[in-house]
Amino acid sequence: MQTAQRKSLTTLRWMMVASLALPVALFMIAAYVSYGSTIEEADREIRRSLDVVHEHALKVFETLDRSLSEIDEVVRDLSDAEIRAREQALHARLRQLSDALPQMKSAWVFDANGRSLVNSIIYPAPDTLFADRDYFSAHVKDSPGTFIGAALTPRLPYQGAPFFSVSRRRPGEDGSFNGVIQVSVFPDYFEHFYARIGRAAGSYFALRRFDGLILARFPAAARTAGPSQNDVPTSAADTEQLITETSPIDRIERRVGYQRLSGYPVYVSAGLETATIRGRWLGTIGRHLIFGIPATALLVVFLTMARRRTERFYIEAARRLEAEDALKHGQRMEALGQLTGGVAHDFNNLLTVIRASADLLRRANLPEERRLRYIDAISDTVARASKLTSQLLAFARRQTLKPEVFDIGRSVVTLRDMTKTLVGSRIEIVTSVPDEPCYVNADAGQFETALINMAVNARDAMAGQGRLAITVAAVADLPTPAAPQERPPLGYVAIAVEDTGVGIPQEQFSRIFEPFFTTKTIGHGTGLGLSQVFGFAKQSGGEIGVTSELGKGAIFTLYLPRVAPAQQQRCDDGGHAVPISGQGMSVLVVEDNIDVGRSATEALAELGYLTTLVDNARDALEELIGGASRFDVVFTDVVMPGMTGLELAEEIRRLELNVPVVLASGYSHVLAQQGTNGFELLRKPYSIEELSRVLHKVVPVPLHRAPPVAPNSEVR
């Protein structure tokens, strides 16, 4: 009831205020609507005028282009000496051509030194040098096509009105520079045309080059003081565009439309002074006031109804927001369910292979060949499970990376053959890397995985046939940073993977990096490839961008912070496949999971290592403090109750016990956020070969300082 009363009082209060404010409000609304209509009408008028001047200018330049082609056809097979010998006839031909076109002042043919061979004005042509003119110098080094020159005044002994030029290069038989063909154009021709069509007050027309230099203008102004480049909008394209700007020439604000002449470096513009547009609007407002006063009484009723409708609208909006929140919550739960279901599905498949292989290994009288095959199946399945968890951790930005400084370009070149084998022979692979090395500080293995994932994604998008381009380039900054972040001092290295596939629909852009999201058929992809790329980019301080158009392929660009080259290059020891004997090396194994700890100690004992197993970091410290000389190395899990493995390693370093430490972890948020602090890291699941190699990496030569320990070590 109190709420209803407050609403009633509010309504009455607003009605009292409205009885005084409505006439003003009505006038303001009418003025606003009228102003918008006036602007729209002015824009339509400007567009119509712009179409006219665009069509006119295009026809003029096409005519000039044909004239240049005609002159080029006449002198194409003639040498400079032959042109001079036939100068009188060619002069008459050019004179006839220029007289036939009112916009053309003269036509010229120049030699390679900038001297006139023949022109339509004077015969014989005086020996005057024109090499400094822009219409000549623009063609000396290369061919810009049809060049539009600045407005110029004639050079003695030539006289007449100012002009601007349209010119082309005269190529020799071998393509070398042989001179210039040029026609001079009257700016007045355009200005007279603009004056005829611009009879409305405040009209404005202009013809200008890409650099903003005015060639012709109405109202007329000094052409040598053309506007700066900023007067031409940087976003202007082949389609017309309307903007409001103040001319630096006459300081008059205008509403101006720009449109480019297709095929020529020229814009035409048409506009109206904003003062003229405002004058039209004020005239319309004066007529509106006649009808505003009688409507005041009715407006009270209308406002009351509008207020009630607004209240209902707000109520409906609140309900809609509640429904949207519920929908978003449902979508989050759906995504979580999809992620959980995907993980469960893939892991159940892997566990099925392991369980079946283990059951088959229990069978008696199993042939050696089949026994080895089942063992290999278990090993391969474990590797696939490890890859699956690595991809999930990479997407979640929780993968423990091992960053190192390496050259992206060299890595891409190295992977080219592997990528070619992976995508198939029907896909053409093109790589482009800069001559200058582009170093990054990232996990090289994860980068290679990310590149392979992008290549496989491109292969599937092209259905196994097309063109795959991998481009490496240094860029100063991200094109569209997703969030404010500090720019690296050396910028970024961009790795672009471009395909000619089917493209990506716009509605799927927000989901392509979600884990387990895929448009492929069952059995042709897990949906984790791009999510691994996304997670690797984010965790490495970079970004991943994508552009695509249906039917025209897609471009995935991975940005990684660029760094200075390191003093030491990466050393790949992955080629060792045989475990290294541990004769004489003593290892303190710290693992809270007893099964994992016993598995590690038994495997090490098989290789001749002397092992001691403890199940927590505190006991490990007691062992070391009581006699650190008994151990060559400490091998510890990271995630343990109480003191973590990383904290144990830091404590060993702080106490200066002089025992190297190797960390083992499948996942740790501490490692993901802070790194290993200089300690060696072995990722779970690991093989006995990997474990023996990393132990010998930190202890190349055992000190033989440990007492013999039984292979089946007791837990301390």
XYZ file of C-alpha atoms in Angstrom:
716
model
C 0.000 0.000 0.000
C 2.777 2.420 0.880
C 4.387 1.721 -2.450
C 1.136 2.479 -4.263
C 0.749 5.717 -2.346
C 4.276 6.787 -3.170
C 3.595 6.097 -6.812
C 0.362 8.155 -6.691
C 2.088 11.091 -5.038
C 4.930 10.913 -7.517
C 2.445 10.957 -10.379
C 0.645 14.012 -9.007
C 3.910 15.787 -8.368
C 5.106 15.184 -11.893
C 1.786 16.320 -13.316
C 2.110 19.635 -11.472
C 5.646 20.098 -12.740
C 4.583 19.083 -16.211
C 1.869 21.756 -16.326
C 4.674 24.320 -16.379
C 7.403 22.366 -18.106
C 5.416 20.829 -20.945
C 5.464 23.833 -23.281
C 9.242 23.990 -22.973
C 9.535 20.227 -23.274
C 7.330 20.183 -26.350
C 9.400 22.860 -27.965
C 12.641 21.014 -27.169
C 11.319 17.718 -28.517
C 10.055 19.377 -31.668
C 13.349 21.195 -32.049
C 15.308 17.963 -31.592
C 13.205 16.027 -34.106
C 13.297 18.895 -36.538
C 17.054 19.238 -36.225
C 17.522 15.540 -36.954
C 15.233 15.760 -39.975
C 17.040 18.838 -41.241
C 20.393 17.099 -40.902
C 19.067 14.026 -42.717
C 17.651 16.155 -45.534
C 20.953 18.028 -45.800
C 22.827 14.719 -45.906
C 20.567 13.483 -48.708
C 21.161 16.711 -50.617
C 24.925 16.372 -50.103
C 24.845 12.759 -51.298
C 22.933 13.716 -54.433
C 25.439 16.470 -55.168
C 28.302 14.102 -54.396
C 26.950 11.577 -56.895
C 26.799 14.295 -59.557
C 30.358 15.608 -59.035
C 31.684 12.055 -58.697
C 30.129 11.022 -61.997
C 31.380 14.210 -63.656
C 34.948 13.844 -62.350
C 35.066 10.155 -63.234
C 34.066 10.849 -66.833
C 36.616 13.670 -67.101
C 39.474 11.523 -65.791
C 38.443 8.579 -67.934
C 38.516 10.903 -70.955
C 41.968 12.127 -69.932
C 43.103 8.542 -69.458
C 41.936 7.673 -72.972
C 43.775 10.725 -74.288
C 46.984 9.555 -72.624
C 46.461 6.104 -74.124
C 45.940 7.653 -77.549
C 49.127 9.719 -77.256
C 51.017 6.675 -76.003
C 49.765 4.668 -78.979
C 50.979 7.373 -81.370
C 54.539 7.605 -79.970
C 54.976 4.080 -78.619
C 57.213 2.726 -81.364
C 59.014 6.027 -82.012
C 62.419 6.905 -80.638
C 63.153 10.401 -79.321
C 64.935 11.249 -82.580
C 61.971 10.069 -84.640
C 59.575 12.106 -82.478
C 61.674 15.223 -83.020
C 61.808 14.505 -86.743
C 57.996 14.272 -86.864
C 57.407 17.061 -84.338
C 55.291 19.236 -86.619
C 52.819 16.462 -87.439
C 52.701 15.275 -83.845
C 52.223 18.853 -82.641
C 49.178 19.181 -84.912
C 47.825 15.867 -83.642
C 48.204 16.907 -79.999
C 46.759 20.349 -80.736
C 43.707 18.755 -82.289
C 43.307 16.482 -79.268
C 43.559 19.287 -76.692
C 41.228 21.585 -78.653
C 38.583 18.852 -78.707
C 38.464 18.629 -74.887
C 37.458 21.776 -72.970
C 39.009 20.477 -69.737
C 42.427 19.921 -71.378
C 44.866 22.831 -71.617
C 47.707 21.029 -73.391
C 49.341 17.665 -74.114
C 53.064 16.876 -73.837
C 55.620 14.188 -74.554
C 58.898 14.410 -72.570
C 62.166 12.548 -72.972
C 64.022 10.802 -70.159
C 65.809 14.051 -69.208
C 62.637 16.095 -68.752
C 62.794 18.043 -72.042
C 59.747 18.466 -74.228
C 59.903 16.399 -77.407
C 56.561 17.714 -78.637
C 53.573 19.571 -77.167
C 50.274 20.983 -78.302
C 51.111 24.638 -77.487
C 54.301 25.663 -79.300
C 56.067 24.359 -82.370
C 58.932 23.876 -82.305
C 59.144 23.132 -78.590
C 61.614 25.424 -76.761
C 64.572 23.745 -75.057
C 63.146 24.034 -71.510
C 63.869 21.535 -68.737
C 60.855 20.208 -66.762
C 62.631 17.490 -64.748
C 61.764 19.234 -61.456
C 58.021 19.127 -62.090
C 56.173 16.555 -59.977
C 54.415 15.050 -62.982
C 57.874 14.123 -64.343
C 59.846 13.214 -61.201
C 57.085 10.899 -59.951
C 57.795 8.463 -62.817
C 61.602 8.400 -62.801
C 62.237 5.610 -60.260
C 59.123 3.508 -60.753
C 55.714 3.615 -62.376
C 52.874 4.871 -60.137
C 50.382 4.341 -62.960
C 48.288 7.413 -63.674
C 49.756 10.265 -61.611
C 47.772 13.354 -60.609
C 50.036 16.379 -60.096
C 49.630 19.486 -57.975
C 48.230 22.757 -59.314
C 50.997 24.678 -61.108
C 51.531 27.884 -63.058
C 53.047 27.767 -66.580
C 56.803 28.101 -66.920
C 58.133 30.685 -69.398
C 57.995 30.929 -72.344
C 54.661 29.152 -71.864
C 51.766 31.219 -70.554
C 48.144 30.847 -69.616
C 45.962 29.785 -66.737
C 47.111 27.550 -63.873
C 46.749 23.818 -64.384
C 47.241 20.442 -62.768
C 48.628 17.480 -64.636
C 47.684 13.897 -65.395
C 50.672 11.850 -66.535
C 51.982 8.393 -67.340
C 55.387 6.854 -67.716
C 56.873 6.127 -71.181
C 58.510 2.714 -70.818
C 61.229 1.546 -73.163
C 61.237 -1.852 -74.842
C 63.094 -3.302 -71.846
C 60.758 -1.600 -69.365
C 63.253 1.160 -68.510
C 62.275 4.794 -68.044
C 61.973 6.478 -71.444
C 60.158 9.694 -70.557
C 56.657 10.929 -69.636
C 53.347 11.557 -71.402
C 51.365 14.354 -69.745
C 48.195 16.362 -70.227
C 47.498 19.676 -68.442
C 43.991 20.151 -67.011
C 42.171 23.409 -66.234
C 41.042 23.570 -62.569
C 38.681 26.301 -63.751
C 36.805 23.695 -65.784
C 35.798 21.914 -62.575
C 35.165 25.149 -60.654
C 32.826 26.474 -63.344
C 30.909 23.194 -63.246
C 30.705 23.366 -59.435
C 29.445 26.942 -59.646
C 26.642 25.875 -61.995
C 25.368 23.102 -59.736
C 26.122 24.827 -56.413
C 23.521 27.575 -56.542
C 22.108 26.802 -53.098
C 23.446 29.018 -50.310
C 26.429 27.538 -48.486
C 27.249 24.959 -51.197
C 30.759 23.559 -51.276
C 32.584 21.329 -53.774
C 36.203 20.266 -54.065
C 38.505 17.974 -56.013
C 41.592 16.899 -54.072
C 44.379 14.368 -54.074
C 44.927 11.647 -51.469
C 47.404 13.845 -49.630
C 44.733 16.527 -49.167
C 46.099 18.951 -51.776
C 43.216 20.800 -53.440
C 43.060 20.685 -57.242
C 39.778 22.580 -57.682
C 37.372 24.180 -55.203
C 34.097 26.055 -54.983
C 33.993 28.638 -53.462
C 37.365 29.300 -55.091
C 40.495 29.657 -52.925
C 44.273 29.683 -53.349
C 45.277 26.241 -54.554
C 48.817 26.508 -53.272
C 47.566 26.673 -49.704
C 45.655 23.427 -49.765
C 44.492 21.708 -46.585
C 46.664 19.295 -44.682
C 46.343 15.583 -45.068
C 44.076 15.452 -42.041
C 41.380 17.237 -44.035
C 40.795 13.977 -45.881
C 39.357 11.435 -43.424
C 41.687 8.504 -42.895
C 38.740 6.128 -42.930
C 37.489 7.337 -46.313
C 37.197 4.480 -48.742
C 35.581 3.727 -52.071
C 32.187 4.241 -50.425
C 31.061 7.739 -49.631
C 31.348 9.166 -46.108
C 29.892 12.241 -44.430
C 31.719 14.178 -41.714
C 31.573 17.608 -40.138
C 34.815 19.569 -40.439
C 36.204 23.090 -40.330
C 38.187 24.158 -43.379
C 41.688 25.473 -42.567
C 41.416 27.755 -45.610
C 38.357 29.885 -44.816
C 37.666 28.607 -41.245
C 34.072 27.758 -42.174
C 32.465 24.697 -40.627
C 30.743 22.458 -43.145
C 28.995 19.117 -43.410
C 31.056 17.414 -46.138
C 30.821 14.121 -48.008
C 33.868 12.418 -49.525
C 34.035 9.786 -52.245
C 37.024 8.318 -54.017
C 37.290 8.109 -57.794
C 37.730 4.440 -58.536
C 41.132 3.795 -60.073
C 42.532 7.289 -59.391
C 44.288 8.817 -56.349
C 41.638 11.531 -56.136
C 38.655 12.361 -53.911
C 35.654 14.482 -54.764
C 33.730 16.205 -51.994
C 30.441 18.022 -51.696
C 28.993 19.801 -48.700
C 26.899 22.495 -47.074
C 27.859 25.083 -44.492
C 26.543 24.159 -41.065
C 25.311 27.740 -40.698
C 23.048 27.183 -43.724
C 21.759 23.915 -42.235
C 21.042 25.643 -38.916
C 19.232 28.452 -40.772
C 16.935 25.914 -42.402
C 16.321 24.285 -39.030
C 15.440 27.600 -37.340
C 12.922 28.339 -40.108
C 11.259 24.979 -39.528
C 11.177 25.493 -35.730
C 9.367 28.814 -36.193
C 6.566 27.004 -37.997
C 6.422 24.312 -35.294
C 5.792 26.872 -32.589
C 2.438 27.692 -34.139
C 1.199 24.202 -33.346
C 2.991 23.823 -30.001
C 0.815 26.036 -27.840
C -2.570 24.336 -28.541
C -1.032 20.931 -27.813
C 0.009 21.833 -24.267
C -3.243 20.716 -22.598
C -3.300 17.377 -24.385
C 0.330 16.711 -23.553
C -0.469 16.414 -19.829
C -2.615 13.389 -20.533
C -0.078 11.908 -22.916
C 2.741 12.265 -20.414
C 0.703 10.583 -17.723
C 0.046 7.636 -19.996
C 3.663 7.573 -21.048
C 4.795 7.423 -17.424
C 2.590 4.406 -16.751
C 3.877 2.676 -19.843
C 7.425 3.470 -18.737
C 6.810 1.863 -15.366
C 5.523 -1.275 -17.058
C 8.559 -1.182 -19.313
C 10.926 -1.032 -16.328
C 9.139 -3.907 -14.671
C 9.390 -5.959 -17.833
C 13.041 -4.969 -18.192
C 13.753 -6.150 -14.629
C 12.079 -9.456 -15.381
C 14.088 -9.765 -18.561
C 17.337 -9.117 -16.676
C 16.429 -11.831 -14.195
C 15.708 -14.212 -17.068
C 19.017 -13.309 -18.736
C 20.913 -13.944 -15.486
C 19.234 -17.321 -15.196
C 20.094 -18.102 -18.805
C 23.744 -17.124 -18.311
C 23.914 -19.303 -15.217
C 22.461 -22.177 -17.197
C 24.988 -21.626 -19.975
C 27.841 -21.675 -17.464
C 26.532 -24.905 -16.016
C 26.148 -26.321 -19.524
C 29.750 -25.389 -20.363
C 30.929 -26.982 -17.111
C 28.892 -30.090 -17.892
C 30.327 -30.203 -21.407
C 33.869 -29.878 -20.036
C 33.282 -32.547 -17.377
C 31.569 -34.872 -19.831
C 34.332 -34.428 -22.402
C 37.058 -35.168 -19.875
C 35.173 -38.183 -18.524
C 34.508 -39.523 -22.029
C 38.118 -39.224 -23.174
C 39.580 -40.592 -19.952
C 37.149 -43.514 -19.909
C 38.267 -44.386 -23.439
C 41.913 -44.270 -22.348
C 41.221 -46.281 -19.187
C 39.383 -48.872 -21.266
C 42.507 -49.433 -23.363
C 44.702 -49.686 -20.248
C 42.258 -52.055 -18.484
C 41.914 -54.321 -21.513
C 45.684 -54.453 -22.047
C 46.298 -55.205 -18.352
C 43.719 -58.020 -18.390
C 45.269 -59.527 -21.504
C 48.750 -59.377 -19.931
C 47.478 -61.598 -17.062
C 46.700 -64.445 -19.466
C 49.007 -67.429 -19.273
C 51.202 -68.548 -22.162
C 50.943 -65.137 -23.812
C 53.289 -64.872 -26.825
C 56.129 -62.389 -26.415
C 55.059 -60.394 -29.467
C 51.527 -59.879 -28.090
C 52.843 -59.115 -24.611
C 55.069 -56.347 -26.007
C 52.157 -55.044 -28.071
C 49.922 -54.748 -24.980
C 52.726 -53.067 -23.038
C 53.197 -50.563 -25.886
C 49.434 -49.936 -25.927
C 49.489 -49.065 -22.210
C 52.499 -46.787 -22.698
C 50.938 -45.031 -25.689
C 47.655 -44.589 -23.845
C 49.425 -43.034 -20.860
C 51.141 -40.609 -23.251
C 47.756 -39.677 -24.750
C 46.292 -39.157 -21.283
C 49.265 -36.947 -20.378
C 48.712 -34.906 -23.549
C 45.015 -34.517 -22.701
C 45.769 -33.180 -19.211
C 48.459 -30.870 -20.638
C 45.946 -29.406 -23.084
C 43.372 -28.900 -20.329
C 45.946 -27.218 -18.088
C 47.120 -25.060 -20.970
C 43.558 -23.859 -21.614
C 43.122 -23.140 -17.902
C 46.496 -21.303 -17.929
C 47.725 -23.724 -15.243
C 50.252 -25.636 -17.344
C 53.714 -25.538 -15.775
C 55.734 -24.036 -18.588
C 59.504 -24.298 -19.033
C 60.285 -21.010 -20.727
C 63.473 -20.571 -22.718
C 64.699 -18.024 -25.246
C 64.513 -19.302 -28.828
C 64.077 -17.980 -32.370
C 60.480 -18.332 -33.567
C 61.474 -18.160 -37.238
C 63.973 -20.979 -36.888
C 61.436 -23.106 -35.016
C 58.839 -22.568 -37.760
C 61.332 -23.536 -40.473
C 62.326 -26.643 -38.489
C 58.694 -27.716 -38.143
C 57.875 -27.137 -41.818
C 58.623 -30.702 -42.971
C 56.765 -32.193 -40.013
C 53.788 -29.942 -40.721
C 53.838 -30.896 -44.402
C 53.724 -34.576 -43.491
C 50.947 -33.917 -40.985
C 48.598 -31.954 -43.272
C 49.177 -34.079 -46.382
C 50.647 -33.611 -49.839
C 47.501 -31.988 -51.294
C 47.974 -28.900 -49.142
C 50.586 -26.384 -50.265
C 52.597 -25.001 -47.334
C 54.177 -21.565 -47.639
C 56.363 -20.196 -44.847
C 57.603 -16.638 -44.558
C 60.068 -15.715 -41.820
C 62.064 -12.480 -41.467
C 65.803 -12.378 -42.008
C 66.255 -10.927 -38.530
C 65.794 -13.492 -35.698
C 62.661 -13.017 -33.596
C 63.347 -14.295 -30.084
C 60.682 -15.102 -27.482
C 60.867 -16.434 -23.942
C 58.346 -19.273 -23.891
C 58.006 -23.029 -23.635
C 59.370 -24.258 -26.974
C 57.558 -27.578 -26.747
C 54.223 -25.921 -26.039
C 54.827 -23.492 -28.918
C 55.472 -26.358 -31.303
C 52.298 -28.049 -30.055
C 50.340 -24.809 -30.560
C 51.658 -24.419 -34.117
C 50.827 -28.026 -34.950
C 47.322 -27.583 -33.482
C 46.721 -24.487 -35.640
C 48.024 -26.315 -38.727
C 45.777 -29.325 -38.062
C 42.809 -27.016 -37.538
C 43.584 -25.356 -40.889
C 43.937 -28.753 -42.591
C 40.511 -29.855 -41.370
C 38.976 -26.527 -42.449
C 40.328 -27.095 -45.998
C 39.180 -30.744 -46.129
C 42.764 -31.808 -46.858
C 43.271 -29.633 -49.948
C 44.278 -25.970 -50.279
C 47.014 -23.559 -49.268
C 48.456 -23.095 -45.774
C 50.597 -20.005 -45.154
C 52.663 -19.569 -41.972
C 54.055 -16.056 -41.566
C 56.347 -14.745 -38.823
C 56.709 -10.993 -38.332
C 57.702 -8.547 -35.614
C 54.927 -6.121 -34.603
C 55.005 -3.144 -32.284
C 51.758 -3.808 -30.436
C 48.643 -5.952 -30.343
C 46.031 -4.923 -32.945
C 43.132 -4.862 -30.476
C 44.290 -5.569 -26.898
C 41.690 -7.589 -25.051
C 42.673 -6.002 -21.726
C 45.010 -3.242 -20.601
C 48.507 -4.667 -20.217
C 52.026 -3.380 -20.205
C 53.533 -3.390 -23.674
C 56.786 -5.417 -23.937
C 59.831 -3.201 -24.658
C 60.574 -4.984 -27.939
C 56.941 -5.474 -28.995
C 55.577 -8.812 -30.105
C 56.308 -11.616 -32.552
C 53.221 -12.460 -34.620
C 52.840 -15.994 -36.004
C 49.971 -16.023 -38.518
C 48.519 -19.298 -39.830
C 46.305 -18.628 -42.866
C 44.200 -21.210 -44.687
C 41.897 -21.250 -47.697
C 39.191 -23.238 -45.975
C 35.482 -22.718 -45.446
C 35.861 -19.933 -42.897
C 34.207 -19.509 -39.495
C 30.620 -18.277 -39.018
C 30.399 -15.044 -37.045
C 28.193 -16.619 -34.390
C 30.903 -19.176 -33.537
C 33.723 -16.668 -32.925
C 32.995 -16.521 -29.187
C 33.201 -20.315 -28.784
C 36.068 -21.525 -30.966
C 38.544 -21.486 -28.054
C 36.242 -23.340 -25.629
C 37.501 -26.794 -24.607
C 35.749 -29.675 -26.386
C 33.915 -27.298 -28.745
C 34.320 -28.598 -32.286
C 32.387 -28.576 -35.538
C 34.081 -31.775 -36.712
C 32.363 -35.135 -36.883
C 32.762 -37.716 -34.121
C 36.240 -39.234 -34.118
C 37.844 -36.345 -36.015
C 38.788 -34.042 -33.165
C 38.512 -33.515 -29.405
C 38.021 -29.737 -29.486
C 41.142 -29.169 -27.372
C 43.561 -28.007 -30.092
C 42.616 -24.329 -30.209
C 41.967 -24.228 -26.466
C 45.612 -25.297 -25.945
C 46.733 -22.466 -28.225
C 44.560 -20.021 -26.282
C 45.900 -21.138 -22.904
C 49.526 -21.155 -24.068
C 49.182 -17.611 -25.470
C 47.622 -16.231 -22.290
C 50.067 -17.954 -19.946
C 53.027 -16.770 -22.031
C 51.914 -13.134 -21.791
C 50.627 -13.037 -25.364
C 47.352 -13.084 -27.248
C 45.575 -15.091 -29.941
C 43.527 -13.354 -32.636
C 41.353 -14.663 -35.457
C 39.836 -13.139 -38.563
C 37.658 -15.032 -41.003
C 35.112 -14.680 -43.760
C 32.843 -17.491 -44.860
C 34.152 -19.146 -47.999
C 37.485 -17.288 -47.861
C 39.360 -19.083 -45.094
C 40.620 -17.929 -41.699
C 43.756 -16.383 -40.195
C 44.802 -17.357 -36.666
C 47.542 -15.059 -35.304
C 49.520 -15.968 -32.171
C 51.242 -12.998 -30.488
C 54.163 -13.653 -28.099
C 56.284 -10.999 -26.336
C 59.572 -10.438 -28.136
C 62.805 -10.542 -26.087
C 66.516 -10.014 -26.625
C 68.595 -13.086 -27.613
C 69.961 -15.219 -24.777
C 73.638 -15.931 -24.273
C 73.161 -19.693 -24.313
C 71.119 -21.542 -26.865
C 68.718 -24.327 -26.125
C 70.156 -27.814 -25.951
C 67.847 -30.632 -27.011
C 68.612 -33.874 -25.292
C 65.374 -35.498 -26.243
C 67.064 -37.901 -28.578
C 68.106 -40.291 -25.748
C 65.688 -43.167 -25.540
C 67.636 -45.525 -23.271
C 67.629 -45.082 -19.459
C 70.962 -44.106 -17.938
C 72.477 -46.423 -15.352
C 72.455 -45.064 -11.813
C 75.281 -47.117 -10.346
C 76.624 -45.306 -7.300
C 74.032 -42.469 -7.258
C 71.962 -42.000 -4.106
C 68.508 -40.451 -4.433
C 66.241 -39.140 -1.671
C 62.690 -39.612 -2.978
C 59.999 -37.414 -1.370
C 56.458 -38.455 -2.384
C 53.283 -38.343 -0.284
C 51.547 -40.913 -2.523
C 53.042 -44.203 -1.355
C 52.192 -46.087 -4.561
C 53.842 -43.453 -6.735
C 56.860 -43.285 -4.391
C 57.393 -47.041 -4.348
C 56.998 -47.202 -8.125
C 59.710 -44.560 -8.543
C 62.132 -46.162 -6.060
C 61.691 -49.650 -7.502
C 62.263 -48.356 -11.029
C 65.379 -46.477 -9.926
C 66.644 -49.518 -8.039
C 66.348 -51.567 -11.225
C 68.786 -49.115 -12.831
C 71.232 -49.354 -9.936
C 70.262 -46.225 -8.021
C 70.395 -46.224 -4.226
C 67.108 -44.811 -2.936
C 65.555 -43.611 0.304
C 61.797 -42.879 0.313
C 60.049 -40.451 2.680
C 56.416 -39.329 2.459
C 56.663 -35.685 3.544
C 58.972 -32.695 3.335
C 59.628 -32.443 7.086
C 61.063 -35.975 7.250
C 63.128 -35.234 4.151
C 64.673 -32.203 5.872
C 65.509 -34.318 8.908
C 67.260 -36.866 6.683
C 69.263 -34.129 4.970
C 70.156 -32.250 8.136
C 71.247 -35.519 9.740
C 73.597 -36.287 6.858
C 73.259 -34.465 3.558
C 76.465 -36.101 2.310
C 74.597 -39.408 2.006
C 72.577 -38.179 -0.959
C 73.549 -37.042 -4.447
C 70.121 -35.580 -5.353
C 66.637 -34.974 -3.919
C 63.674 -36.007 -6.114
C 60.488 -34.503 -4.673
C 56.837 -34.122 -5.571
C 55.566 -30.526 -5.549
C 51.999 -30.865 -4.219
C 52.153 -32.373 -0.716
C 50.352 -31.723 2.597
C 52.106 -29.161 4.781
C 55.381 -28.053 3.225
C 55.307 -28.299 -0.568
C 58.120 -29.652 -2.672
C 58.982 -26.160 -3.903
C 59.190 -24.905 -0.310
C 61.410 -27.889 0.543
C 63.734 -27.018 -2.345
C 63.891 -23.371 -1.200
C 64.684 -24.485 2.342
C 67.498 -26.778 1.100
C 68.894 -23.836 -0.825
C 68.564 -21.533 2.198
C 70.351 -24.023 4.518
C 73.148 -24.401 1.920
C 73.009 -28.190 2.061
C 74.546 -28.345 -1.444
C 72.231 -31.081 -2.694
C 70.566 -30.545 -6.097
C 66.760 -30.834 -6.252
C 64.511 -32.153 -9.027
C 60.782 -31.292 -8.805
C 58.017 -33.548 -10.118
C 54.458 -32.394 -10.730
C 51.504 -32.977 -12.990
C 49.942 -29.675 -11.909
C 50.643 -26.989 -9.341
C 49.056 -23.544 -9.237
C 52.207 -22.267 -7.498
C 54.436 -23.455 -10.343
C 51.973 -22.149 -12.908
C 52.036 -18.691 -11.357
C 55.619 -18.398 -10.037
C 57.679 -20.922 -12.024
C 60.277 -23.370 -10.697
C 62.663 -20.733 -9.284
C 65.589 -22.306 -11.108
C 64.989 -25.935 -10.079
C 64.713 -28.725 -12.638
C 61.114 -29.871 -13.269
C 59.936 -33.297 -14.448
C 56.327 -33.439 -15.562
C 54.047 -36.279 -14.507
C 53.477 -38.827 -15.863
C 57.145 -39.481 -16.577
C 59.010 -42.496 -17.898
C 61.990 -44.093 -16.158
C 64.123 -42.922 -19.102
C 63.074 -39.295 -18.516
C 63.695 -39.616 -14.773
C 67.187 -41.085 -15.217
C 68.121 -38.387 -17.748
C 67.048 -35.493 -15.521
C 68.841 -36.985 -12.492
C 72.067 -37.284 -14.477
C 71.543 -33.790 -15.808
C 71.757 -32.283 -12.314
C 74.366 -34.837 -11.068
C 76.562 -35.790 -14.043
C 79.049 -37.689 -11.847
C 77.805 -39.527 -8.688
C 79.828 -38.906 -5.542
C 79.450 -42.526 -4.320
C 78.764 -41.203 -0.867
C 75.643 -43.159 0.059
C 75.547 -46.470 1.904
C 73.944 -49.406 0.096
C 70.141 -49.420 0.382
C 67.893 -52.332 -0.422
C 65.920 -52.015 -3.675
C 62.595 -52.173 -1.853
C 63.238 -49.137 0.344
C 61.116 -48.621 3.410
C 59.106 -45.455 3.852
C 60.703 -43.197 6.457
